[in-house]
Short mmCIF file of C-alpha atoms in Angstrom, two decimals:
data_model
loop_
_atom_site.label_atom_id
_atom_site.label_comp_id
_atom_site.label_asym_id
_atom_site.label_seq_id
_atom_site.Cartn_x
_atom_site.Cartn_y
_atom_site.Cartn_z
CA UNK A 1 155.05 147.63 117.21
CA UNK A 2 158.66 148.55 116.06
CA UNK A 3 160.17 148.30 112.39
CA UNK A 4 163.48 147.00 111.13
CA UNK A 5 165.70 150.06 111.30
CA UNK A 6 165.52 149.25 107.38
CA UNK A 7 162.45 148.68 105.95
CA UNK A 8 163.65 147.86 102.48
CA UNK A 9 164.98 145.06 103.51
CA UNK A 10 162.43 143.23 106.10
CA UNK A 11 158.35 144.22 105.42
CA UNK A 12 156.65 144.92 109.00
CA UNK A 13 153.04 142.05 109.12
CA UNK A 14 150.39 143.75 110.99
CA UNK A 15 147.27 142.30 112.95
CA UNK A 16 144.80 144.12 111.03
CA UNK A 17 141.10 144.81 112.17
CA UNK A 18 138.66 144.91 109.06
CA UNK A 19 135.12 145.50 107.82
CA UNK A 20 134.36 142.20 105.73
CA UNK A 21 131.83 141.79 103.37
CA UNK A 22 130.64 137.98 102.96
CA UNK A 23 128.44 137.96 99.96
CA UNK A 24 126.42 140.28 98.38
CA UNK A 25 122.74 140.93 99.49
CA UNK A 26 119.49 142.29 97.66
CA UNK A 27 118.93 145.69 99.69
CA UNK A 28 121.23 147.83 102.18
CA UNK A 29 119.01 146.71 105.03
CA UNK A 30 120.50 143.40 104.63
CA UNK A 31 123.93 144.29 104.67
CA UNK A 32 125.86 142.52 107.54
CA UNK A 33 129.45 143.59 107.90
CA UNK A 34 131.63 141.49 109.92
CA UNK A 35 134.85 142.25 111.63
CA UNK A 36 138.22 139.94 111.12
CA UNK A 37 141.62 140.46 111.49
CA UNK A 38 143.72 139.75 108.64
CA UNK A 39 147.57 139.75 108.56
CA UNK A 40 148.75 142.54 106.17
CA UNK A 41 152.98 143.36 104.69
CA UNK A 42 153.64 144.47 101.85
CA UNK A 43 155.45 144.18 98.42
CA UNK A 44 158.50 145.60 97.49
CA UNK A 45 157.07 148.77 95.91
CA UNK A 46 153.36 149.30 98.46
CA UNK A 47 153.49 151.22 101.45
CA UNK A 48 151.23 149.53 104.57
CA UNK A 49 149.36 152.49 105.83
CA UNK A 50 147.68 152.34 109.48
CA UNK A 51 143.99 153.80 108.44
CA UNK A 52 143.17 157.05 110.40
CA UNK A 53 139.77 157.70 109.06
CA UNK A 54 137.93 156.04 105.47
CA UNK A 55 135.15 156.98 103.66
CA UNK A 56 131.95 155.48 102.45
CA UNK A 57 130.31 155.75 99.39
CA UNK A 58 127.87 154.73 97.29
CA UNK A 59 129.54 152.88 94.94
CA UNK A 60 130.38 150.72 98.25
CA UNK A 61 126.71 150.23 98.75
CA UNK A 62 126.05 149.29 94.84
CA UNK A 63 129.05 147.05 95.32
CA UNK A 64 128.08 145.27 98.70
CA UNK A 65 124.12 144.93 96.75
CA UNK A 66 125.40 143.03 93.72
CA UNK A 67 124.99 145.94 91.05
CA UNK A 68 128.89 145.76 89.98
CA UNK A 69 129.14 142.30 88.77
CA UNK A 70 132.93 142.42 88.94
CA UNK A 71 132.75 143.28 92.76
CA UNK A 72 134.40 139.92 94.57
CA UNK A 73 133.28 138.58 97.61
CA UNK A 74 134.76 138.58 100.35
CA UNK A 75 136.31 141.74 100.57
CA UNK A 76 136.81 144.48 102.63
CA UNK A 77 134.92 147.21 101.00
CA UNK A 78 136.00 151.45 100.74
CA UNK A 79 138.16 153.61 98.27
CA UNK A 80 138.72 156.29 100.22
CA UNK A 81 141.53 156.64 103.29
CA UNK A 82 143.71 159.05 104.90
CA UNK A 83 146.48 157.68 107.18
CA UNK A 84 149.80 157.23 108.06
CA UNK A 85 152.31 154.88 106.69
CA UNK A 86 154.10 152.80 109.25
CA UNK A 87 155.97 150.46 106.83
CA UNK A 88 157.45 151.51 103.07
CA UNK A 89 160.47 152.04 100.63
CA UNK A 90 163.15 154.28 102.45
CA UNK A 91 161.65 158.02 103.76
CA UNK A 92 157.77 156.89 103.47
CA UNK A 93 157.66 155.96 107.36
CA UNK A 94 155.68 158.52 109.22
CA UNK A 95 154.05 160.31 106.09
CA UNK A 96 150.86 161.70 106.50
CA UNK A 97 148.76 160.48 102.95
CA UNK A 98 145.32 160.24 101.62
CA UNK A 99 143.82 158.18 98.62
CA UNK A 100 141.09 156.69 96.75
CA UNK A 101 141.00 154.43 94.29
CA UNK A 102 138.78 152.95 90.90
CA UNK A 103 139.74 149.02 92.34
CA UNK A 104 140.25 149.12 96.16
CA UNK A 105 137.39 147.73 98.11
CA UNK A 106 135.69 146.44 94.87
CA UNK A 107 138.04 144.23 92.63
CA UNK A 108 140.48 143.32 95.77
CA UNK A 109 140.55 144.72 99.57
CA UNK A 110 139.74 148.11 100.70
CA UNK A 111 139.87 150.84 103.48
CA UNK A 112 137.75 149.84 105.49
CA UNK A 113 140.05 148.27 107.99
CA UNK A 114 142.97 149.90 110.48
CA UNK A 115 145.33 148.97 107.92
CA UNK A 116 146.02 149.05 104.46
CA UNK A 117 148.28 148.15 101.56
CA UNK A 118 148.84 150.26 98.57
CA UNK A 119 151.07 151.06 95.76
CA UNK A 120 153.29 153.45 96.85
CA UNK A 121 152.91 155.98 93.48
CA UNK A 122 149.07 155.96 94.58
CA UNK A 123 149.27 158.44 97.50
CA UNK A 124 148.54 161.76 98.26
CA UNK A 125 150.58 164.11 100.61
CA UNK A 126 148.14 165.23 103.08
CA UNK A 127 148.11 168.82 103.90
CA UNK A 128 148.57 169.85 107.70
CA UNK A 129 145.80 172.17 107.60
CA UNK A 130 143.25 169.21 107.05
CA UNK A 131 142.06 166.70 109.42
CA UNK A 132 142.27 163.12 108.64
CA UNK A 133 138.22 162.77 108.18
CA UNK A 134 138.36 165.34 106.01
CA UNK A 135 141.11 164.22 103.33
CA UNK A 136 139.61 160.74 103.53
CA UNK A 137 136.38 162.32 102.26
CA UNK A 138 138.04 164.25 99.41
CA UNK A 139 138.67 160.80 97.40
CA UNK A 140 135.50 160.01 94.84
CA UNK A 141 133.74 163.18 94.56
CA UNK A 142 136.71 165.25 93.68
CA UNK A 143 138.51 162.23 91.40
CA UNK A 144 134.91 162.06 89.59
CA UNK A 145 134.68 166.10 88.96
CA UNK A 146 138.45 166.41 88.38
CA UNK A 147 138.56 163.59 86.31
CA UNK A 148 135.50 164.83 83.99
CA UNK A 149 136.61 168.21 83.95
CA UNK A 150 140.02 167.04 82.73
CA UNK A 151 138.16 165.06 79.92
CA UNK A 152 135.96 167.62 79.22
CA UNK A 153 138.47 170.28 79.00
CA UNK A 154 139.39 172.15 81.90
CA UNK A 155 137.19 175.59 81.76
CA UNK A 156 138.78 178.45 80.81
CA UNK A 157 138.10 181.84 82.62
CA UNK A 158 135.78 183.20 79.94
CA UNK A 159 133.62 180.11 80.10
CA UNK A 160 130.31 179.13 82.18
CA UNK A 161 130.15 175.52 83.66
CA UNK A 162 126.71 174.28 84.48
CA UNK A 163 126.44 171.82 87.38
CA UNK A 164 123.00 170.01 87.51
CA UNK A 165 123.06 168.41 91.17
CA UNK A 166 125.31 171.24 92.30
CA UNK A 167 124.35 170.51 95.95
CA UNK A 168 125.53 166.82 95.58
CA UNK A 169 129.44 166.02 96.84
CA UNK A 170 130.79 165.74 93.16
CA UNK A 171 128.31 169.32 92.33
CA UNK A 172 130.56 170.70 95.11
CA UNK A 173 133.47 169.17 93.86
CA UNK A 174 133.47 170.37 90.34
CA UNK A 175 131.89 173.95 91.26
CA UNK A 176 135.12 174.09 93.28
CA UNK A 177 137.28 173.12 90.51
CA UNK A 178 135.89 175.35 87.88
CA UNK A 179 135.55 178.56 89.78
CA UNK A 180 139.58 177.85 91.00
CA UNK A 181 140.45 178.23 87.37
CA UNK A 182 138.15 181.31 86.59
CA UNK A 183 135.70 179.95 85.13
CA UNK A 184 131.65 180.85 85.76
CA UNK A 185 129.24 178.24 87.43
CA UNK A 186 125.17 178.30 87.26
CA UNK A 187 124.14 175.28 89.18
CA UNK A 188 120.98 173.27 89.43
CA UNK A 189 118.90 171.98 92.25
CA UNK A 190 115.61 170.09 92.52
CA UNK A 191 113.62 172.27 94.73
CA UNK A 192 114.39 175.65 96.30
CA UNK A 193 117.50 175.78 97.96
CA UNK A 194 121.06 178.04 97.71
CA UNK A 195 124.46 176.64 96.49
CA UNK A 196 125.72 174.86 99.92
CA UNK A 197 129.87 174.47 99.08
CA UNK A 198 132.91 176.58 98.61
CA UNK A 199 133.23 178.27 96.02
CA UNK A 200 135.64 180.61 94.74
CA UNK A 201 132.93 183.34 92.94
CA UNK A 202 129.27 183.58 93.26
CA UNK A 203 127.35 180.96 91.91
CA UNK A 204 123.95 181.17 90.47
CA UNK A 205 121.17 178.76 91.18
CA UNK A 206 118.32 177.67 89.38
CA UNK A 207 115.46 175.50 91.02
CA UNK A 208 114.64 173.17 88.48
CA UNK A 209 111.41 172.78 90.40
CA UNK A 210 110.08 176.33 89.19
CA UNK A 211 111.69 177.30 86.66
CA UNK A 212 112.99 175.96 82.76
CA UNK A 213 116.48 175.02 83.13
CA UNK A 214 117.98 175.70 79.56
CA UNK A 215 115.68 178.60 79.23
CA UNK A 216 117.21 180.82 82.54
CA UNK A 217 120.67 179.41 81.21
CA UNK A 218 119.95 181.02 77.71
CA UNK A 219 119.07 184.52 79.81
CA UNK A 220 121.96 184.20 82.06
CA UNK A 221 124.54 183.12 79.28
CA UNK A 222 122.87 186.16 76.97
CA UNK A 223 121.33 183.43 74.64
CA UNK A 224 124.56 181.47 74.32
CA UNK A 225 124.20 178.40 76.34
CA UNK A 226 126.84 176.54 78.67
CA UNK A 227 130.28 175.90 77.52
CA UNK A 228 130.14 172.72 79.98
CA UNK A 229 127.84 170.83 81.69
CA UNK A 230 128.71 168.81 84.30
CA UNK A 231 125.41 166.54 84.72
CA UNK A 232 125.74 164.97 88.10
CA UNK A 233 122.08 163.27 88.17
CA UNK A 234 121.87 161.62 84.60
CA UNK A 235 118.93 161.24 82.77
CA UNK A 236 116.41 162.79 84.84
CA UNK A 237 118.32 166.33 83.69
CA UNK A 238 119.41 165.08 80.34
CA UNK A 239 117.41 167.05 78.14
CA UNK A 240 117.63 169.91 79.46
CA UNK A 241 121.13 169.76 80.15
CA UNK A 242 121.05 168.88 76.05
CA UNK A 243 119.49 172.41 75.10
CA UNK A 244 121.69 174.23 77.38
CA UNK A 245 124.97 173.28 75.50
CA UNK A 246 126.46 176.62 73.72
CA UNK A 247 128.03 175.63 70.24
CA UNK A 248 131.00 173.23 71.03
CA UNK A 249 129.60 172.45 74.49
CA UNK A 250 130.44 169.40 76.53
CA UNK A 251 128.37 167.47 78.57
CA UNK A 252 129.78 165.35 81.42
CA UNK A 253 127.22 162.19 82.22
CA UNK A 254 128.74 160.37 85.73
CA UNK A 255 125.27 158.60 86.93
CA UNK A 256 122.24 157.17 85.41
CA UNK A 257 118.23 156.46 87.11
CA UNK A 258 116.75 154.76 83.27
CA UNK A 259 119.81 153.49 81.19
CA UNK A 260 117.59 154.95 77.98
CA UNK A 261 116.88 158.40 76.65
CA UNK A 262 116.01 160.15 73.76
CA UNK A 263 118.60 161.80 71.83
CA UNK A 264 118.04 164.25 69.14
CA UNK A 265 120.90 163.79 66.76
CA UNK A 266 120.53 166.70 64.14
CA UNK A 267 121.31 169.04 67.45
CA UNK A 268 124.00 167.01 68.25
CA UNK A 269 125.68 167.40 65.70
CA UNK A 270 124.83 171.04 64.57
CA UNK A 271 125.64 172.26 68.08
CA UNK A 272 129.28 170.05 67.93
CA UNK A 273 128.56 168.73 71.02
CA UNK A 274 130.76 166.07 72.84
CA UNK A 275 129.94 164.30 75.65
CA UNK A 276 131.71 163.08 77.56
CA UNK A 277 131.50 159.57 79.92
CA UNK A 278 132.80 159.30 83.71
CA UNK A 279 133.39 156.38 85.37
CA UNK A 280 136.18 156.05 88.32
CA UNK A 281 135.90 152.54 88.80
CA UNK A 282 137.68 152.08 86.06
CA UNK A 283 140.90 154.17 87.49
CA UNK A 284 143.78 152.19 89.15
CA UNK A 285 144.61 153.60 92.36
CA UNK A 286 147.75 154.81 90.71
CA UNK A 287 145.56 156.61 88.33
CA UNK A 288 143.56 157.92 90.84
CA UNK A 289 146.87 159.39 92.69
CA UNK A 290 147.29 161.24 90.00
CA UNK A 291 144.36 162.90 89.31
CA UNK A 292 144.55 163.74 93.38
CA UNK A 293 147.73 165.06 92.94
CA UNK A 294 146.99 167.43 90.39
CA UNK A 295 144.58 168.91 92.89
CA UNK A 296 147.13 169.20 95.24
CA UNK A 297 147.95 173.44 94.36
CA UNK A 298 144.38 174.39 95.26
CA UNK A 299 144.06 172.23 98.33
CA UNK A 300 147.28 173.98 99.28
CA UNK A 301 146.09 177.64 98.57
CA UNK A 302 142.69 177.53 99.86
CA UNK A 303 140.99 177.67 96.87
CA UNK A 304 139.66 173.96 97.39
CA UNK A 305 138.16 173.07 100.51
CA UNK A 306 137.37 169.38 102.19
CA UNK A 307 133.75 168.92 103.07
CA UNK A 308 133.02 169.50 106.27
CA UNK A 309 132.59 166.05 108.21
CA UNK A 310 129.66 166.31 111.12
CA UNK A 311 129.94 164.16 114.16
CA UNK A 312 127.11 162.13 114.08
CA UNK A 313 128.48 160.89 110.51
CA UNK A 314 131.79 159.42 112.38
CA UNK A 315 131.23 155.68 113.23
CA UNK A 316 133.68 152.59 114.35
CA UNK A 317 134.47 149.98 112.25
CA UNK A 318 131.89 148.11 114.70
CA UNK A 319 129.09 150.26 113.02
CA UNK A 320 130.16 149.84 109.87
CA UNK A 321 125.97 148.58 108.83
CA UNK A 322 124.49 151.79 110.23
CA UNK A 323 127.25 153.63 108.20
CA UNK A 324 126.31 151.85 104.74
CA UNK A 325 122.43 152.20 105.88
CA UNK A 326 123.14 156.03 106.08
CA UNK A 327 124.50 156.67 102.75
CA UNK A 328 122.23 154.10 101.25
CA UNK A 329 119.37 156.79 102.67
CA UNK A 330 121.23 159.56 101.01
CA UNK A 331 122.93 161.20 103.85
CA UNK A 332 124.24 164.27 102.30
CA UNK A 333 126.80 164.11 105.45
CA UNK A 334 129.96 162.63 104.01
CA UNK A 335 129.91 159.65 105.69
CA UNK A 336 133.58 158.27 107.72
CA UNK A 337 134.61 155.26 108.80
CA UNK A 338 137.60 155.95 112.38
CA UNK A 339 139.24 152.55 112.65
CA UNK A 340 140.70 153.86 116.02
CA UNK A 341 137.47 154.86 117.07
#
């Protein structure tokens, strides 16, 4: 394909290949992806960005099952992408960028395709030292723990951050964040397993399976609690993320199982608790750039790491269904779309 030696002045249209979603169906199983082409340019201020590798997660598989009401149909579905951008303002061409987004493949077209348009203020730089799977799996996980850490307050050095789910993507994610700004992490896991990510210190795991959470926090913490908790898994660890809070503690709530727990108020309040509510679906993918970009330092110095993307979680476009089947199983593979695959 070649480009108007200007591209300010005449937008390049591409042919592009995409995942569609046609409706929205009762249960994963009966997801069934189809593949159109589209024509794509874009407006004075987006970038068109030929997709190198796109994530998929489960907020695409809520979406594509009806539980986001405001999710249209059709759409391509994804939020996540790495690529590189073949059409844009003056010195974008040939940039290598990543992105995710609160509104991409939910409230209008996504990644899931071999191209995409986007707002030009809502990309990432993508550091050489990272493979395009990988930055197109940083998107939601690290948005969600950056974005609740920044609400929460990010932790100070002197402070302990406790992540209940720490072996989940966004348990990674914010374990990474908190120990790249000094601060301690005790994490939480179901059954009997060690801390799985990068970290930047040693992190201490309890299995909630065999032992009282808020009680091994108390002995770890020397009876005073967590300054944060970052509660990945919602109300299945409310409680005793509750009666792990030190005085002034925040809680960060991302996910729910029951919509309804029991609260008990006079602790609230006595502690001076805040919690704290995280929901990226609500973030532009300008907004989202942001956040990304204010991750960009520890990328950069090695103090935050990509996941590591497996093989046999790679799939075309083609297999879009058996991706969306995988992370509807809970994969704990970060799971890629490779248009060019």
């Amino acid at each position: 394909m070649s480009f108007a030696e200007k591209p300010d002045v005449r937008s390049a249209t591409v042919q592009a290949r995409c995942v569609r979603l046609l409706s929205k169906v009762a249960d994963a199983a009966l997801i069934a992806p189809a593949i159109e082409t589209h024509a794509l340019s874009r407006g004075e201020n987006d970038l068109l960005i030929e997709v190198k590798a796109a994530a998929v997660n489960p907020s695409d598989v809520k979406a594509a099952t009806g539980l986001m009401s405001y999710a249209v149909f059709p759409r391509t579905p994804g939020r996540d992408y790495a690529g590189v951008v073949i059409d844009g303002p003056q010195g974008w061409i040939g940039r290598e960028v990543f992105g995710s987004s609160g509104d991409l493949g939910i409230r209008r077209d996504g990644t899931h395709a071999t191209h995409l348009v986007v707002e030009a203020e809502a990309v990432v730089e993508k550091p050489k030292s990272i493979s395009w799977e990988e930055a197109a799996g940083i998107g939601v996980p690290f948005v969600t723990a950056m974005e609740g850490l920044r609400r929460a307050g990010i932790p100070k050095g002197d402070e302990t951050v406790l992540v209940m789910g720490v072996n989940g993507k966004v348990g990674q994610a914010a374990t990474q964040i908190a120990t790249w700004h000094g601060a301690r992490v005790i994490g939480v896991v179901r059954k009997s397993e060690p801390y799985e990510g990068h970290s930047n210190s040693h992190v201490e795991v309890i299995d909630a399976s065999a032992t009282d959470v808020a009680s091994r926090v108390r002995e770890l913490t020397g009876g005073e609690g967590a300054d944060i908790v970052f509660n990945t898994v919602g109300d299945p660890y409310f409680e005793a993320a509750h009666k792990s809070l030190a005085l002034r503690g925040r809680q960060i709530l991302i996910a729910a199982v029951d919509r309804i727990v029991q609260f008990n108020i006079l602790e609230f309040y006595r502690g001076q608790h805040t919690y704290v509510g995280i929901d990226t679906l609500g973030l532009s993918s300008v907004a989202t750039g942001a956040v990304l970009r204010e991750l960009g330092a520890g990328f950069a110095g090695g103090h935050l790491k990509p996941f590591p993307i497996k093989a046999n979680a790679v799939y075309p476009l083609e297999q879009a269904k058996a991706a969306f089947i995988a992370v509807a199983g809970s994969s704990r593979n970060r799971v890629i779309l490779r248009p060019s695959a």
